[in-house]
Every structure is written in structure tokens, then in C-alpha cells.
Coordinates of C-alpha atoms (C1' of nucleotides) in Angstrom, one line a residue:
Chain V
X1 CA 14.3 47.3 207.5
X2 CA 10.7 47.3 207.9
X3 CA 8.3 45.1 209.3
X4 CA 7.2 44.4 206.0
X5 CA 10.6 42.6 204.7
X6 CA 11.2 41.2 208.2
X7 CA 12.0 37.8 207.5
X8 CA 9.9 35.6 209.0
X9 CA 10.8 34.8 213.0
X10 CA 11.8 31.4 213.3
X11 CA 9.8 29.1 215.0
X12 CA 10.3 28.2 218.8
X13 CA 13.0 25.7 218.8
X14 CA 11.5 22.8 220.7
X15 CA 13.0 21.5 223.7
X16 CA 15.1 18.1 222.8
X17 CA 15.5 15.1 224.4
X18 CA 17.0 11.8 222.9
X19 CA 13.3 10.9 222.6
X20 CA 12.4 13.3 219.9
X21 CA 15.9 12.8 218.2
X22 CA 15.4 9.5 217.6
X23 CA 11.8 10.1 216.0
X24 CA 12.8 12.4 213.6
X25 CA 15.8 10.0 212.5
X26 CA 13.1 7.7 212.2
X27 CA 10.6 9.3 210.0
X28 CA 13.4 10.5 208.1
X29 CA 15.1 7.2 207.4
X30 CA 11.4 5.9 206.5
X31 CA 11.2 8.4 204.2
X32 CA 14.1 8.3 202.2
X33 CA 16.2 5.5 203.4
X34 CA 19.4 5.2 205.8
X35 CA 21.2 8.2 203.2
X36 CA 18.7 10.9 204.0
X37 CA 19.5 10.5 207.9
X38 CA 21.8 13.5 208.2
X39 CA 22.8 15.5 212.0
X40 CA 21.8 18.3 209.8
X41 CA 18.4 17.5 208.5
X42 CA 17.5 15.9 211.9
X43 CA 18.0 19.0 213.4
X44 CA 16.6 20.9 211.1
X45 CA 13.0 18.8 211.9
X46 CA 13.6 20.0 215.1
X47 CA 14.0 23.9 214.6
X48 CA 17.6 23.6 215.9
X49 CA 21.2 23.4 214.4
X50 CA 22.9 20.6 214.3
X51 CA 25.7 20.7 217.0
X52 CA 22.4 21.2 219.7
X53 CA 22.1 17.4 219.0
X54 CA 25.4 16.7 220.4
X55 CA 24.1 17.7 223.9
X56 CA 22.1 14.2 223.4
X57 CA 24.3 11.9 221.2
X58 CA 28.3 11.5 221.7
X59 CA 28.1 10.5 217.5
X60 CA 25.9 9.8 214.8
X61 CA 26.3 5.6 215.0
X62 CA 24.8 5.9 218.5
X63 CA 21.9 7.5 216.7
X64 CA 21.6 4.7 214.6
X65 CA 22.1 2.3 217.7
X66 CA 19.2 4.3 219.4
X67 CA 16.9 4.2 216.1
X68 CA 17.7 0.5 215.9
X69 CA 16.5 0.0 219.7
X70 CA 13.4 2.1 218.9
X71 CA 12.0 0.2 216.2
X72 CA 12.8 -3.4 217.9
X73 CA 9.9 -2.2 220.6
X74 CA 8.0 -3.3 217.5
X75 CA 9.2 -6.9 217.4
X76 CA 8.2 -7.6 220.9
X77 CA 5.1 -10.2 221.3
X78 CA 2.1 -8.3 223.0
X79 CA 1.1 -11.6 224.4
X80 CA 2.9 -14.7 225.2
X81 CA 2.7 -17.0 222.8
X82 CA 2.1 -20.7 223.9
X83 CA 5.0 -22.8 223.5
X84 CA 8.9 -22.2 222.8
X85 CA 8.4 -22.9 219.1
X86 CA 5.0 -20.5 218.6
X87 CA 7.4 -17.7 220.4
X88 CA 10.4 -18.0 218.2
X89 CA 7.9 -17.6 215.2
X90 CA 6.4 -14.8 216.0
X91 CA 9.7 -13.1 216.8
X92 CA 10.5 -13.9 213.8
X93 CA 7.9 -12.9 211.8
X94 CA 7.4 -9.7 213.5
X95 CA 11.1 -8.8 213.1
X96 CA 10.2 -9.7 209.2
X97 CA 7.2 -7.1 209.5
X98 CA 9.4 -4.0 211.5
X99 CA 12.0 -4.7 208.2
X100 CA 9.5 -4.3 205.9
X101 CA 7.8 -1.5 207.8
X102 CA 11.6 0.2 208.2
X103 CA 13.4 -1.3 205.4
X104 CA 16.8 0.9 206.6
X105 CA 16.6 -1.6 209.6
X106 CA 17.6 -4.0 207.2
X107 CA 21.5 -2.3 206.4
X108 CA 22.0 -2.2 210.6
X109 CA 21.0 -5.1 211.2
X110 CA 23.6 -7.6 212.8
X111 CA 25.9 -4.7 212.2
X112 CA 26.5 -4.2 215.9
X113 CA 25.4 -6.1 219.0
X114 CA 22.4 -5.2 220.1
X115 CA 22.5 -3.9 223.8
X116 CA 19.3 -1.5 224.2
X117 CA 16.3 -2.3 226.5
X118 CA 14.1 -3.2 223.4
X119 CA 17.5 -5.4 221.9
X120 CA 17.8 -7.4 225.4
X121 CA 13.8 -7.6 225.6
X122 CA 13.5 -9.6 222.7
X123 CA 16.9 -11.7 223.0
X124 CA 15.4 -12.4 226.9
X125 CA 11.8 -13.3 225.3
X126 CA 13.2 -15.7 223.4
X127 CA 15.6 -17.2 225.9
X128 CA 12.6 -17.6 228.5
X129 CA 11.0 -19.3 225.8
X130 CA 13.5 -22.0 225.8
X131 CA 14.3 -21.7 229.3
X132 CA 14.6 -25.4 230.6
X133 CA 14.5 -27.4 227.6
X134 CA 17.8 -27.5 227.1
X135 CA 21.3 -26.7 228.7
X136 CA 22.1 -23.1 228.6
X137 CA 24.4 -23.5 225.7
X138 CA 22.1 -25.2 223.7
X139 CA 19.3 -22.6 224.2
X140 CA 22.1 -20.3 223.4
X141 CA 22.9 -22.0 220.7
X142 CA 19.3 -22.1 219.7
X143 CA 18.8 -18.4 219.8
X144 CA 21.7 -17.2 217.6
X145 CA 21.2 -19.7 214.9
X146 CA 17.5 -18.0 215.0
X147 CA 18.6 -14.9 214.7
X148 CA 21.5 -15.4 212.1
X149 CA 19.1 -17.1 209.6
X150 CA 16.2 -13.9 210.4
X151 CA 18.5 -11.4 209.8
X152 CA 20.1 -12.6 206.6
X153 CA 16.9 -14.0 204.9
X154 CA 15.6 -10.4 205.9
X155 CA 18.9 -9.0 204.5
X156 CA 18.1 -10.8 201.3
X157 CA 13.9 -9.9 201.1
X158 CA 14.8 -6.2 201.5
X159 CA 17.9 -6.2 198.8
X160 CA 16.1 -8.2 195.8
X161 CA 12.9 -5.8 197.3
X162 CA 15.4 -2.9 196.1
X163 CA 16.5 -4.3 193.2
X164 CA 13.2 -4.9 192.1
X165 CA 12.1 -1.6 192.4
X166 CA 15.3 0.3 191.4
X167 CA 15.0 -2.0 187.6
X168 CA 11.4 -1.2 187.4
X169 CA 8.6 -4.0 188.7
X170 CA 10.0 -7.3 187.6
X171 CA 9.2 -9.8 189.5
X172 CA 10.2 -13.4 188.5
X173 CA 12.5 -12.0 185.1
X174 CA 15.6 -12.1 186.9
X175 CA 17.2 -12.2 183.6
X176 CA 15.3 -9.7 181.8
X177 CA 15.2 -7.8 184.8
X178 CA 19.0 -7.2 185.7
X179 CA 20.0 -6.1 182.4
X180 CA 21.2 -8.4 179.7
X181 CA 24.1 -8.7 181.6
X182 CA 23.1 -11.9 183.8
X183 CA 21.2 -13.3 180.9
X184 CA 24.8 -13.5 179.3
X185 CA 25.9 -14.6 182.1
X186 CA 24.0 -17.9 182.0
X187 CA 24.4 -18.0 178.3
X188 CA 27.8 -18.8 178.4
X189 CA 26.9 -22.4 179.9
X190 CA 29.3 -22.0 182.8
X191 CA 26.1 -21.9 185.3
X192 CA 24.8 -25.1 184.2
X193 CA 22.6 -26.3 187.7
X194 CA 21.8 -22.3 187.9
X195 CA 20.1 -22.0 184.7
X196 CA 18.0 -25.1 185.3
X197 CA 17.2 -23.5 188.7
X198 CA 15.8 -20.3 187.6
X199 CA 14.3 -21.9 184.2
X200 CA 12.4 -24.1 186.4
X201 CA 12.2 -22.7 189.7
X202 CA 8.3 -21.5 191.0
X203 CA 7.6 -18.2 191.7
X204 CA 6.9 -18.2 195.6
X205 CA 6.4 -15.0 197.1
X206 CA 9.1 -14.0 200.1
X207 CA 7.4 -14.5 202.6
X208 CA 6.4 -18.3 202.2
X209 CA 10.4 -18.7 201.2
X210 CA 11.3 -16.5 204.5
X211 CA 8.6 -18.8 206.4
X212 CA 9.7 -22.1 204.7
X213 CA 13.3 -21.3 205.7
X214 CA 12.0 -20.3 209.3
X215 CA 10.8 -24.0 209.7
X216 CA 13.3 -25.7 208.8
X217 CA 15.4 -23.8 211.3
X218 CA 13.3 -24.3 214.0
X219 CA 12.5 -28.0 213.2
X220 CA 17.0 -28.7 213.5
X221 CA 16.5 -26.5 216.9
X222 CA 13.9 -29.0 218.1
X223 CA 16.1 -31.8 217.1
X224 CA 18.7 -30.4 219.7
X225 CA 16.2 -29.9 222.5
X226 CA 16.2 -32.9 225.1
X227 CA 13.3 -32.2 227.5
X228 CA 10.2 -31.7 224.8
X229 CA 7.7 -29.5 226.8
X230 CA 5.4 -32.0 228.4
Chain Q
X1 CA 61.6 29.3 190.0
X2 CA 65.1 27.2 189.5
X3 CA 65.4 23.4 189.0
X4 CA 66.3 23.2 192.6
X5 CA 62.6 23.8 193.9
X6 CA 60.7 22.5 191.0
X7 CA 58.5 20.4 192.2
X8 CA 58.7 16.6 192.2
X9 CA 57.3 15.4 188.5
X10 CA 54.5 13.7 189.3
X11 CA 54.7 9.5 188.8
X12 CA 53.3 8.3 185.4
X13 CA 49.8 7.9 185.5
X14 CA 49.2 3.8 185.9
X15 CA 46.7 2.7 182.8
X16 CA 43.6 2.0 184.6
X17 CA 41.4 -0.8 184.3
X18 CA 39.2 -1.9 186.9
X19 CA 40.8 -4.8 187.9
X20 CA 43.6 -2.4 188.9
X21 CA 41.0 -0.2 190.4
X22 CA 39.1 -2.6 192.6
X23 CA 42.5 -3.9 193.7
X24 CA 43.4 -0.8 195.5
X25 CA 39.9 -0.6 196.8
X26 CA 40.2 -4.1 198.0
X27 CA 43.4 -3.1 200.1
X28 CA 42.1 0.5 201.3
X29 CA 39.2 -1.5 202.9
X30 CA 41.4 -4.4 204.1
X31 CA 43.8 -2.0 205.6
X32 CA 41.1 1.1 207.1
X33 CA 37.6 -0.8 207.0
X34 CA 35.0 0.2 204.5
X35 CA 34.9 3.7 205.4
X36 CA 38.7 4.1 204.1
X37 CA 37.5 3.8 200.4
X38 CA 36.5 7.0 198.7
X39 CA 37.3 7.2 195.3
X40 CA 39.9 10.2 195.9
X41 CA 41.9 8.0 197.8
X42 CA 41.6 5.0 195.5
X43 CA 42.3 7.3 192.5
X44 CA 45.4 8.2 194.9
X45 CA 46.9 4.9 195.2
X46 CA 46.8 5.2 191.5
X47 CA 48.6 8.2 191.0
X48 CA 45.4 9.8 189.5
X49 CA 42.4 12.4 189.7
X50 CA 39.3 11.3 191.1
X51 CA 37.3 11.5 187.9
X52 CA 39.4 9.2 186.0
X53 CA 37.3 6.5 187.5
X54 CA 34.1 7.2 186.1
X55 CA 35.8 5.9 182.9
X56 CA 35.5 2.6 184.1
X57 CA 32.9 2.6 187.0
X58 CA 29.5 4.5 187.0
X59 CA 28.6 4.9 191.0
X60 CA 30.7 4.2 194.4
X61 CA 28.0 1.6 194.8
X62 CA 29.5 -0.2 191.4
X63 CA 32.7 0.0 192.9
X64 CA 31.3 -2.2 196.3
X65 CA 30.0 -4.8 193.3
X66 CA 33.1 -5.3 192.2
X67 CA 35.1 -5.4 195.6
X68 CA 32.3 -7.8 196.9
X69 CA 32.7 -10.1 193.2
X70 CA 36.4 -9.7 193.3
X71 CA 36.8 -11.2 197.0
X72 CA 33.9 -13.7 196.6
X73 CA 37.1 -15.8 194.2
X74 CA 38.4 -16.8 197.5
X75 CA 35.2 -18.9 198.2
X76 CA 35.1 -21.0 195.5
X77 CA 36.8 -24.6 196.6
X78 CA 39.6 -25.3 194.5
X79 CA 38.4 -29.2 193.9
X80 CA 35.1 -30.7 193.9
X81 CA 34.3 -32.0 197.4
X82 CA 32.2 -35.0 197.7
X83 CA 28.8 -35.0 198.6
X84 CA 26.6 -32.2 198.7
X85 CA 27.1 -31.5 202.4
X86 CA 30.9 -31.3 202.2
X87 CA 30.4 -29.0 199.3
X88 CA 27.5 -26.9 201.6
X89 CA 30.0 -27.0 204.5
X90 CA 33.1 -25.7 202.3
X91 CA 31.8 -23.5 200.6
X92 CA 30.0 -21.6 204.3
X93 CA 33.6 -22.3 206.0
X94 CA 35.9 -20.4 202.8
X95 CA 33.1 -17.7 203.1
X96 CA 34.4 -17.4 206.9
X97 CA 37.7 -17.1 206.1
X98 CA 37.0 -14.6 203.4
X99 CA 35.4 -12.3 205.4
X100 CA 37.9 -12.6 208.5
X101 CA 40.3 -11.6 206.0
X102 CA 38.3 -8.9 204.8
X103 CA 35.9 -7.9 207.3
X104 CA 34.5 -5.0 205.5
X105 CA 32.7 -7.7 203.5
X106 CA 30.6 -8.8 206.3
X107 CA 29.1 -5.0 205.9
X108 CA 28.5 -5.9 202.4
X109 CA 27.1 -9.1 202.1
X110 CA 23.8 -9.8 201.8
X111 CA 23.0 -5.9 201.0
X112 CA 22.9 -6.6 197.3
X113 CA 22.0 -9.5 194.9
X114 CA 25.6 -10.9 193.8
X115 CA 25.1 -11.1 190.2
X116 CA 29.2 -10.9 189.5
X117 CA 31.1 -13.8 188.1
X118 CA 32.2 -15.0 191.0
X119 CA 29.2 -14.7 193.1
X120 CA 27.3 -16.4 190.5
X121 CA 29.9 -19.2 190.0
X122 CA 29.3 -19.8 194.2
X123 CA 26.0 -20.5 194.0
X124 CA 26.9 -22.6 190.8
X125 CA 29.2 -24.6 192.9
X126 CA 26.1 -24.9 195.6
X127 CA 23.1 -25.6 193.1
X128 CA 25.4 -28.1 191.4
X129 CA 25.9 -29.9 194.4
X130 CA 22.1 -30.4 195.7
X131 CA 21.2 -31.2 191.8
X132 CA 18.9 -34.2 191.5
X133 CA 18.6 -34.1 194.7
X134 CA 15.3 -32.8 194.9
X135 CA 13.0 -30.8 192.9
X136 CA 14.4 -27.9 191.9
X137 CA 12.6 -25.4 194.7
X138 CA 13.7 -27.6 197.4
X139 CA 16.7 -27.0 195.8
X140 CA 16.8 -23.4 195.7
X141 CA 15.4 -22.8 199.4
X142 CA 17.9 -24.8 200.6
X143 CA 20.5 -23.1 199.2
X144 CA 19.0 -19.9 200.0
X145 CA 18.6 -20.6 204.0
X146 CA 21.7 -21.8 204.4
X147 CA 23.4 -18.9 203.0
X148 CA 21.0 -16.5 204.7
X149 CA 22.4 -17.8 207.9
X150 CA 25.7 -17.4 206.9
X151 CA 25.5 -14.1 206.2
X152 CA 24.0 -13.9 209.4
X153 CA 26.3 -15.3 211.8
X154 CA 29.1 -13.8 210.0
X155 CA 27.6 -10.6 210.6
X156 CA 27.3 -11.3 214.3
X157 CA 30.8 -12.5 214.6
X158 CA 32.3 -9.4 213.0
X159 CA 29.8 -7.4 214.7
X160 CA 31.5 -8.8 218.3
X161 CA 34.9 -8.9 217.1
X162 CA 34.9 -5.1 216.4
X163 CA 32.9 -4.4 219.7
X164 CA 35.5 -6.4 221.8
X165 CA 38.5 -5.0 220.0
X166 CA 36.6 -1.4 220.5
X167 CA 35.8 -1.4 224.5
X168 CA 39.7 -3.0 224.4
X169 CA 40.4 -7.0 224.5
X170 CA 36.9 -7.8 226.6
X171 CA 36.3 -11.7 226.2
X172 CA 33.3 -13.5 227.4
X173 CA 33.1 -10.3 230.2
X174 CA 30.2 -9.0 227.9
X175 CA 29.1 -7.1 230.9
X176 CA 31.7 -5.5 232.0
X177 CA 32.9 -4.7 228.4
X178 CA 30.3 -2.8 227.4
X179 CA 30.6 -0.4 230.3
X180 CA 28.3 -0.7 233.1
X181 CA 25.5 0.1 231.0
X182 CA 24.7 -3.5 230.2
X183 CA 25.6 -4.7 233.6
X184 CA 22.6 -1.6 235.4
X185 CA 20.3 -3.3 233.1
X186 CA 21.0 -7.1 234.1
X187 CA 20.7 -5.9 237.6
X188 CA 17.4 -4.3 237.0
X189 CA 15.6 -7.7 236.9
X190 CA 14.2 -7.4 233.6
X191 CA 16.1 -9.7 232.3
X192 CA 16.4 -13.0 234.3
X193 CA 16.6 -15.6 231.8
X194 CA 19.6 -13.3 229.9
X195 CA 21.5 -12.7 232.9
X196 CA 21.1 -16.7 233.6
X197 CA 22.4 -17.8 230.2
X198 CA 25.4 -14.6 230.3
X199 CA 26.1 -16.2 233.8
X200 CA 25.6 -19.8 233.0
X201 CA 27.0 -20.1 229.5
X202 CA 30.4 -21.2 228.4
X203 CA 32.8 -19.2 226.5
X204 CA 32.8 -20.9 222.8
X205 CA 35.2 -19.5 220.7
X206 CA 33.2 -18.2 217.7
X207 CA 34.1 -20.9 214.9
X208 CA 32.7 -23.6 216.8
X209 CA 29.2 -21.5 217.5
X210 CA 29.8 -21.2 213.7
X211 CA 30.3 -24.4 212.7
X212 CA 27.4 -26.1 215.4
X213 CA 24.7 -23.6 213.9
X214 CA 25.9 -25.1 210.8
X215 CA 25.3 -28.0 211.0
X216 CA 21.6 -27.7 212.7
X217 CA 20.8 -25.9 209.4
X218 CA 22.5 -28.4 207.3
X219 CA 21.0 -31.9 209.1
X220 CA 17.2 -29.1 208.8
X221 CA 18.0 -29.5 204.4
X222 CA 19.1 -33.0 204.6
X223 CA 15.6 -34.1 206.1
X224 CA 14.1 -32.2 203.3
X225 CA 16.8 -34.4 200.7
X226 CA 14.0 -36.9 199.5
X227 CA 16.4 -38.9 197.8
X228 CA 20.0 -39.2 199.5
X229 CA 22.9 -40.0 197.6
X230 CA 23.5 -43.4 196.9
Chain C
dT1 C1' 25.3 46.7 239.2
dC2 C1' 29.0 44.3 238.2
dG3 C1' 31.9 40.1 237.4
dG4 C1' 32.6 35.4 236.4
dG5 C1' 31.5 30.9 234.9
dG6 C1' 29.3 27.6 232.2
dT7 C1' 26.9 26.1 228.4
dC8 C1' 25.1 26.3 223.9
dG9 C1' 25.3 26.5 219.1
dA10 C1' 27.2 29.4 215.0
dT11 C1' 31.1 29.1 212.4
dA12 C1' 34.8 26.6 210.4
dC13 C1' 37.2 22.6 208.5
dA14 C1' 38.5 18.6 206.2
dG15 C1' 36.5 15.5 203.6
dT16 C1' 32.8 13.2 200.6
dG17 C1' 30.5 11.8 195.7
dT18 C1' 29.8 13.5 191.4
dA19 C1' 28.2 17.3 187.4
dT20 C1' 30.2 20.4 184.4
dC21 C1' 32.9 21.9 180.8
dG22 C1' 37.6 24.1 179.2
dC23 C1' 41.5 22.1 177.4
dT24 C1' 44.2 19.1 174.9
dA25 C1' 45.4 15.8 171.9
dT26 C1' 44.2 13.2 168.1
dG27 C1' 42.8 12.3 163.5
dA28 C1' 40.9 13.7 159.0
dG29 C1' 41.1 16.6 155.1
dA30 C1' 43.3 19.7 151.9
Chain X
dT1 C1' 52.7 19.3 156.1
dC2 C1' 49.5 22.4 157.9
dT3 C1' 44.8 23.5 159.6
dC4 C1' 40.8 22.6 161.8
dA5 C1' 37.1 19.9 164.1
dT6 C1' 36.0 16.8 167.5
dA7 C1' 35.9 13.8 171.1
dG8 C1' 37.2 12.5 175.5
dC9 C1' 39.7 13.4 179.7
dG10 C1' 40.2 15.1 184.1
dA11 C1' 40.8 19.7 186.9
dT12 C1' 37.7 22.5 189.0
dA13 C1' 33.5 23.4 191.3
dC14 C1' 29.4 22.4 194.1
dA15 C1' 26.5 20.8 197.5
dC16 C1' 26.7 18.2 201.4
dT17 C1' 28.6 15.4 205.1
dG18 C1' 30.2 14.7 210.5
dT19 C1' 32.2 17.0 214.0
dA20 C1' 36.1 20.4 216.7
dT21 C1' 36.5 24.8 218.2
dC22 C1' 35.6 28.7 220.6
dG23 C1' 33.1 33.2 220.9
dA24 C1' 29.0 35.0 222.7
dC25 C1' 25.4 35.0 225.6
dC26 C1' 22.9 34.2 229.9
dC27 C1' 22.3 33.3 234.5
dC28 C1' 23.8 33.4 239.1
dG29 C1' 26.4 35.1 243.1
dA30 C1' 28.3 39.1 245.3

DNA sequence: TCGGGGTCGATACAGTGTATCGCTATGAGA
DNA sequence: TCTCATAGCGATACACTGTATCGACCCCGA
């Protein structure tokens, strides 16, 4: 062998920490979606093989866990926002942006209780937000309704988003767009009240449905809130 | 080779059709969780080779349609309840019970548009009850936030179940449960209001918390109900 | 310089979804 | 009834997955 067919040395592995794990999980899921998050192909961004990312991670759902609790830094407020309603809003919404931004986010989400620094950060930010306005179960209460309604309106943005996209742009064509099948479907006259609804329902873009939805949410949490901030 | 250690005949291959497929699906899932299904084992249960599936499905993912659509019959009421909030209210508490029974759907739901039979025959059933109600958006976004919180609680309730039956029968003791990581970062002080309402709250067993947020969501669409029933 | 211990990661394994294509079994034509 | 073509089925093969195992290497103490 000469140095002319010397393969090419490979390059310095770099030194790991969870850190950089999780970033490459991350820019990988980004890329191609929750499926191209592989041990091996996040090692391979790394210069390493695969087994040196067991020294970090006891299994590959706690690198999901740790990507999960990396992109939620993202949903927490800069600021304060004024009062308990303006907070819970802007959670929301900015949960609604990290989804969009990390559409993967959208299949773990819910899946497992969150328990990372940036999970409990945001579950404590809205808490404090409600902090005194009710009883604890209430704001408790409060707080998981929130959160059930985000994450499965988000659940539902991000899978007709897919859809959408996978059966080439169509936007409002519902029938047109998911084959013939569903225009048979509602042919048959079995889905009476749901072929009125989508022959006469508007067009509205997600995310007035997702903050339309978000309102009326927060308008039955006020209901349940005693002590209105003076 | 004599008759004595000729192997076994094989059973008769079973005719498939995919009802017959997506019932052994259905009971891989319900008896190992999601991750049990893979279509050599479901061609197993039915005494044949992997590939003789691909005669009635196209993709795995068609295969999770059909499980979702086949289990989604369990939802629909058997008789027409009364107004449209007993109908809302059924319809959210069968969808409970169908995914306690099989809680792999809670990984489903919400991932996909549910353009199956069934699916399509629930939101019938919901659409049908809100008709004339209001105008026909108000309708739909009704419809749409209450089932985007019951995919979300549902989600969060399966989410906990699995956690508590992982770190072993761990009630309310959320901290201790999840090791003492959870409880280090209570301590830390970064959290006051959390470790207040983990503290201060009561233990609700988790079809109450369901059935309150419920109802929150439910009395938020009847304010938007411009014209109640008679 | 030698020996021992501890860790790191290459190899191996059992399993996955699905493309390919040789075989078989059927049906038509003579 | 015999022959041949064809169409579909499903065994085999492939690329890839997560992770257990364990041999080799390196560093430190003697």
C-alpha cells in the first residue's frame, strides 16, 4: 500500500457529551422526520460508532426524551407576559411555533410525561401564572386542560400538514385530495351533517382554528377562576 | 428421512382478508403494545409468509389505518343520546374506554386524518348532533376542539399509566416515582409554584380530571351555541 | 519493564419493512 | 387430453434497525 491509495484518515472523532448528541438527533429529525433518527446515523454526524453513544444514553427513548426537553427551551416566554390569561397564550402559541419549527415534536408529544428542566420550566411558568386565583386543584385543573387541547390541536395541524403535502398541495379539496375514496365515502349519504359541513364549511387557515380553539379554552378556565386578578 | 421425524405439516393457510388481518394486528397490539405488530408476526398468527400481506395492504402504516378504523367501532353509541352535549360527552367518554382497552391507540390517534368508515361515522354522529345549532364553522370548530382535547388528555393519561406501571405501582408519589431525579430538581428552587401544587394538590383519580376538563370545554362550545335547543 | 484493570467500541445478533423474481398453478388453445 | 403461456404468489434476499457481548487497547501502579 502506498500513500497514494491510503484511504483517507478519518477525521478526529470529537469528544461527546449528551450536549452534542442531542443536537445531532435534532438536526437530523428536522431534516427527515422522527424515521431518520437512527443510534447509527447520529453517530455517524459525530465521527463515532454507534455503541460510543451508549456512554451518554442508557436507550434510544431517552434520546427522544432529551430531544423533546431541548426543543421545549423554545416554548419558554423571554418575558413575562402580563396577566394569567396573556401567559397561557403565549405558551401556547409558542409551543404551536417549536411544532411547526420541529414537526417530529408533534409524534412525542404527550407520549411521555414530561420531567426535563425545560418540561418543568414551562409546566412552573404556567402554574405561577395562575398561582392564587384559584385553589391548587383548580389551577391544576386549569393547566392540563391547556395542555391537552395544545397538544392534540397541534397533533391534528401537523398530521393534515402531512397529508397535505404527502397528496400534493391541496388545500381545502379534502375530497379531491384524499383520493376518490372519501368522496365515495360521502356519496353514499350515510354522512349526511358531514357533507353539509365540508360543502359549506370556510376555508380558515390553522392557525386562526388553533387560536379560535385556544380561546374558548381559556375563556371556560376563566369561568372556573374565583379571585379575577384585581 | 422416515415418517417418524418428518416434520409437522404445516396448518392450512387461513384465506386472508383484511378483516382477518387487522384482527390479529388488533390483538398483537392489545396483548404487547404497538411495538408487538410487525407484519411477520401478524402473518404468523395467520399461519402465513410475511409477503402474503401486501395482497391486501400496501404499507405497515395502512395496516395502523385500519387498526385505528377497526377499533374506532367501539366509539360509536349504540342509541342516539339526547341533546348535543350528551352526545359530545358520550361519544369523548366511549373514546376513553376504547383506548383503555387498547392503549396502543392513544399512540395513534390524532397522528393521522381518520378517513375510515368508522372514524368518519364518529364525527358523523358529532356534526349531526351540533346541526342547526349554529353555522356550520362554529360547528366544525367545536367539534374539532373538543376532540383535540380528547386526544390530548387521553394521551396524558396513558402517558402516566405506563410511567407508573414502569417505575412500579407509584401513585400520586410523582416524585419519588420518578427516581430522585425529579425530586433534586424540586429541591433546587426553580420550581416553587410546581413543588407547591405537587405538594398541595389532591390525588384525583384520572376519569374525574377527565371528565372535569370536559366539561370546561363543553360549557366553552355551549356559550358559542347561539341558538340552544328548545 | 512488566502486569493488571478498566473502559471503549468493533463485531455480532436477532429482528424489522419491503423489493425482487423464480416457481407454480391455472387457463386457453390445439 | 396434452402443451404451452401467463399471471400471481410468496420464499428469499437486502439494507437497516437497536443493543449485548466481549476482545483489544491503553493507562497506571509496581
Amino acid at each position: 500500500m502506498t500513500v497514494w491509495d491510503r484511504p483517507e484518515p478519518p477525521p478526529p472523532p470529537v469528544p461527546l457529551d449528551r450536549e452534542r448528541i442531542v443536537a445531532a438527533a435534532v438536526a437530523l429529525a428536522d431534516e427527515g422526520g422522527l424515521t431518520a433518527v437512527s443510534l447509527r446515523k447520529v453517530a455517524a454526524r459525530l465521527n463515532a460508532g454507534p455503541m460510543r453513544l451508549y456512554g451518554h444514553l442508557s436507550t434510544k427513548d431517552e434520546l427522544f426524551d432529551l430531544m423533546v426537553d431541548a426543543v421545549q427551551a423554545e416554548i419558554l416566554p423571554d418575558t413575562q407576559p402580563g396577566d394569567w390569561r396573556e401567559t397561557l397564550r403565549v405558551v401556547a402559541h409558542r409551543t404551536r411555533r417549536t411544532v411547526l419549527r420541529h414537526e417530529w415534536l408533534a409524534d412525542l408529544l404527550g407520549g411521555r410525561p414530561t420531567l426535563g428542566p425545560n418540561g418543568l420550566a414551562v409546566t412552573e411558568t404556567q402554574l405561577a401564572a395562575l398561582d392564587g386565583l384559584a385553589d391548587t386543584d383548580t389551577v391544576l385543573r386549569a393547566v392540563e386542560t391547556v395542555g391537552a387541547y395544545v397538544i392534540g390541536a397541534l397533533r391534528r395541524e401537523v398530521a393534515n400538514l402531512r397529508a397535505e403535502r404527502a397528496t400534493g398541495l391541496s388545500k381545502r379539496d379534502w375530497q379531491r385530495a384524499h383520493g376518490p375514496h372519501v368522496t365515495r365515502m360521502l356519496a353514499t349519504g350515510r354522512f349526511p351533517a358531514l357533507a353539509r359541513a365540508v360543502h359549506d364549511g370556510t376555508e380558515v387557515d390553522a392557525e386562526t382554528s388553533f387560536t379560535t380553539g385556544l380561546d374558548w379554552v381559556l375563556d371556560a378556565v376563566a369561568t372556573r377562576l374565583p379571585r379575577p386578578p384585581a
